[in-house]
Coordinates of C-alpha atoms and ligand atoms in Angstrom, one line a residue:
X204 CA -62.9 -38.0 11.9
X205 CA -60.6 -38.7 14.7
X206 CA -57.2 -38.4 12.9
X207 CA -58.5 -35.1 11.3
X208 CA -59.1 -33.6 15.4
X209 CA -55.7 -34.8 16.2
X210 CA -54.2 -32.9 13.4
X211 CA -56.1 -29.9 14.2
X212 CA -54.7 -30.6 17.7
X213 CA -51.2 -30.5 16.7
X214 CA -51.7 -27.2 14.4
X215 CA -53.2 -25.4 17.4
X216 CA -50.1 -26.7 19.8
X217 CA -47.6 -25.7 17.4
X218 CA -49.2 -22.5 16.8
X219 CA -49.6 -21.7 20.6
X220 CA -45.6 -22.5 20.8
X221 CA -44.8 -20.3 17.8
X222 CA -47.0 -17.4 19.6
X223 CA -45.2 -17.8 23.4
X224 CA -41.6 -17.5 21.6
X225 CA -42.8 -14.3 19.4
X226 CA -44.3 -13.2 23.0
X227 CA -41.3 -13.7 24.9
X228 CA -39.2 -12.2 22.1
X229 CA -41.4 -9.4 22.1
X230 CA -41.3 -8.8 25.9
X231 CA -37.3 -8.9 25.7
X232 CA -37.2 -6.6 23.0
X233 CA -39.4 -4.1 25.0
X234 CA -37.2 -4.4 27.8
X235 CA -33.8 -3.6 26.5
X236 CA -35.7 -0.8 24.5
X237 CA -36.6 1.1 27.7
X238 CA -33.4 0.3 29.2
X239 CA -31.8 2.2 26.2
X240 CA -34.3 5.0 26.4
X241 CA -33.6 6.2 29.7
X242 CA -32.1 9.4 28.5
X243 CA -33.4 9.4 24.8
X244 CA -36.9 9.4 25.4
X245 CA -36.7 13.1 26.5
X246 CA -38.1 15.5 24.0
X247 CA -35.7 17.6 21.9
X248 CA -37.2 21.1 22.6
X249 CA -36.0 24.5 23.5
X250 CA -33.2 26.3 22.1
X251 CA -31.4 29.9 22.5
X252 CA -33.6 32.9 22.2
X253 CA -33.8 36.7 22.7
X254 CA -36.9 37.8 23.9
X255 CA -38.2 40.9 26.3
X256 CA -39.7 40.5 29.6
X257 CA -42.8 42.0 31.0
X258 CA -40.5 44.7 32.8
X259 CA -38.8 45.5 29.2
X260 CA -35.9 43.7 29.9
X261 CA -33.8 42.2 27.0
X262 CA -33.2 38.4 28.1
X263 CA -31.9 35.2 26.5
X264 CA -32.4 31.3 27.9
X265 CA -29.1 32.2 29.6
X266 CA -31.2 34.4 32.2
X267 CA -33.9 31.3 33.0
X268 CA -30.9 28.2 34.2
X269 CA -30.4 27.1 37.5
X270 CA -34.2 26.7 38.0
X271 CA -36.8 24.1 36.7
X272 CA -38.9 26.0 33.9
X273 CA -42.5 25.9 33.2
X274 CA -43.4 27.1 30.1
X275 CA -46.7 28.1 28.1
X276 CA -47.0 29.8 25.0
X277 CA -50.1 31.7 24.3
X278 CA -51.5 35.2 24.2
X279 CA -53.4 37.4 27.0
X280 CA -56.3 38.2 24.3
X281 CA -57.0 34.4 24.4
X282 CA -60.9 33.7 25.7
X283 CA -60.3 30.6 27.4
X284 CA -57.5 28.1 26.3
X285 CA -54.5 30.4 27.7
X286 CA -56.5 31.0 31.0
X287 CA -57.2 27.6 31.4
X288 CA -53.9 26.7 31.2
X289 CA -52.2 29.1 33.0
X290 CA -54.7 28.5 35.8
X291 CA -53.6 24.9 35.9
X292 CA -49.9 26.2 36.4
X293 CA -50.8 28.4 38.9
X294 CA -52.8 26.0 40.9
X295 CA -49.9 23.3 40.3
X296 CA -47.5 25.9 41.9
X297 CA -49.8 27.1 44.5
X298 CA -49.7 23.4 45.9
X299 CA -45.7 23.2 46.4
X300 CA -44.2 24.6 49.6
X301 CA -42.5 28.1 49.3
X302 CA -39.1 26.7 48.7
X303 CA -40.1 24.0 46.4
X304 CA -41.7 27.0 44.3
X305 CA -38.7 29.2 44.6
X306 CA -36.7 26.5 42.2
X307 CA -39.5 27.1 39.4
X308 CA -39.5 30.0 36.8
X309 CA -43.3 29.8 35.6
X310 CA -43.1 31.6 32.0
X311 CA -45.5 32.6 29.8
X312 CA -44.4 33.6 26.1
X313 CA -46.6 35.2 23.7
X314 CA -47.3 33.9 20.0
X315 CA -49.4 37.1 19.4
X316 CA -46.3 39.6 19.9
X317 CA -48.1 42.7 17.8
X318 CA -50.8 43.2 20.6
X319 CA -48.9 41.5 23.6
X320 CA -46.7 44.4 24.7
X321 CA -44.8 44.5 27.9
X322 CA -47.2 46.6 29.5
X323 CA -50.1 44.1 28.3
X324 CA -47.6 40.9 29.5
X325 CA -47.3 42.8 32.9
X326 CA -50.6 43.3 33.5
X327 CA -51.9 39.7 32.4
X328 CA -49.4 37.3 34.4
X329 CA -49.8 39.2 37.6
X330 CA -53.5 37.2 37.5
X331 CA -51.7 34.2 37.9
X332 CA -48.6 34.8 40.4
X333 CA -46.1 37.3 41.2
X334 CA -43.2 35.2 40.0
X335 CA -44.6 34.7 36.4
X336 CA -42.3 35.8 33.9
X337 CA -44.1 36.8 30.6
X338 CA -41.9 37.1 27.5
X339 CA -42.4 39.0 24.1
X340 CA -40.6 39.9 21.3
X341 CA -40.1 40.7 17.7
X342 CA -42.5 38.6 15.3
X343 CA -39.5 36.7 14.0
X344 CA -38.1 36.2 17.9
X345 CA -41.3 34.8 18.9
X346 CA -41.0 32.5 15.3
X347 CA -37.7 31.4 16.2
X348 CA -38.6 30.3 19.9
X349 CA -42.0 28.6 18.9
X350 CA -39.9 26.3 16.2
X351 CA -37.7 25.4 19.2
X352 CA -40.9 24.2 21.0
X353 CA -42.8 23.0 17.9
X354 CA -45.4 25.4 18.9
X355 CA -47.8 26.2 16.2
X356 CA -50.0 29.2 16.0
X357 CA -52.0 31.5 13.3
X358 CA -53.9 34.3 13.1
X359 CA -57.5 34.1 12.6
X360 CA -59.9 36.6 11.3
X361 CA -63.3 36.5 12.1
X362 CA -66.0 38.3 9.7
X363 CA -67.8 41.4 11.9
X364 CA -65.3 40.8 14.8
X365 CA -63.4 43.9 16.0
X366 CA -60.4 41.9 17.2
X367 CA -58.3 38.7 15.7
X368 CA -57.9 35.5 17.6
X369 CA -54.9 33.1 17.3
X370 CA -55.3 29.4 16.6
X371 CA -52.6 27.8 18.7
X372 CA -51.4 24.5 20.3
X373 CA -51.6 24.3 23.8
X374 CA -48.6 22.3 25.9
X375 CA -46.9 22.9 28.8
X376 CA -43.2 22.4 28.8
X377 CA -41.0 21.3 31.8
X378 CA -37.8 22.3 31.3
X379 CA -34.4 21.3 33.7
X380 CA -32.3 23.8 35.5
X381 CA -30.0 23.4 32.0
X382 CA -32.7 24.3 29.5
X383 CA -33.3 20.8 28.5
X384 CA -36.7 19.6 28.0
X385 CA -38.0 17.0 31.0
X386 CA -41.7 16.4 29.3
X387 CA -44.9 18.3 28.2
X388 CA -47.9 18.5 29.6
X389 CA -51.3 18.2 27.7
X390 CA -53.6 20.4 27.6
X391 CA -56.2 20.2 30.8
X392 CA -53.8 18.1 33.1
X393 CA -54.7 17.9 36.5
X394 CA -52.5 20.1 38.8
X395 CA -52.0 17.4 40.9
X396 CA -50.5 15.4 38.2
X397 CA -48.4 18.3 37.6
X398 CA -47.1 18.7 40.8
X399 CA -46.1 15.2 41.2
X400 CA -43.8 15.8 38.0
X401 CA -42.5 19.0 39.5
X402 CA -41.4 17.2 42.9
X403 CA -39.7 14.4 41.3
X404 CA -38.0 16.9 38.6
X405 CA -37.1 18.9 41.9
X406 CA -35.6 15.9 43.5
X407 CA -33.6 14.8 40.5
X408 CA -32.2 18.1 40.4
X409 CA -31.2 18.2 44.0
X410 CA -29.4 15.0 43.9
X411 CA -27.8 15.5 40.5
Ligands
LIG155 NI1 -54.8 30.9 24.1

């Protein structure tokens, strides 16, 4: 009985030692991983595009460099998801000082270019702030930019409904002044959390 217990004790101690070694190894690999990742953990999003803004001008990604860009993809007929996301964006921007806000382009890009003409875009975005930019284009142009941001969208026809709906992903993208992605905000984020990230990125922009 006693000998058996002793053996079990030795096995337990050995297992504990092995797990300790494995655990330390795990922590060390995590640590070196995080050091390596500083620049690589940024999402690879964004790219060149040609679209039309809400006042009918042809624009490209170059027109929005030099400031941070807060980008959301949706459509003006959207009953709830888009207005919610754009309201969060507007609330976050309202929490900034005018000086901070001047360094950010809030951009709404339609995934429903068939209905979202420049006129619709202009009437819609003014609800969220007079610095908001609305971008539309041909079906092909919208498809191109959506690919760069891994945006999903699909037209949904409902029987008996006079207007179709668009099924779409709902993320807000933060890009730096050079057009590189900083982070992606999930749907329904607290505007205060968005502000925290915006201020950190503005600070980085000012120092870099
Ligand atoms: Ni929507």
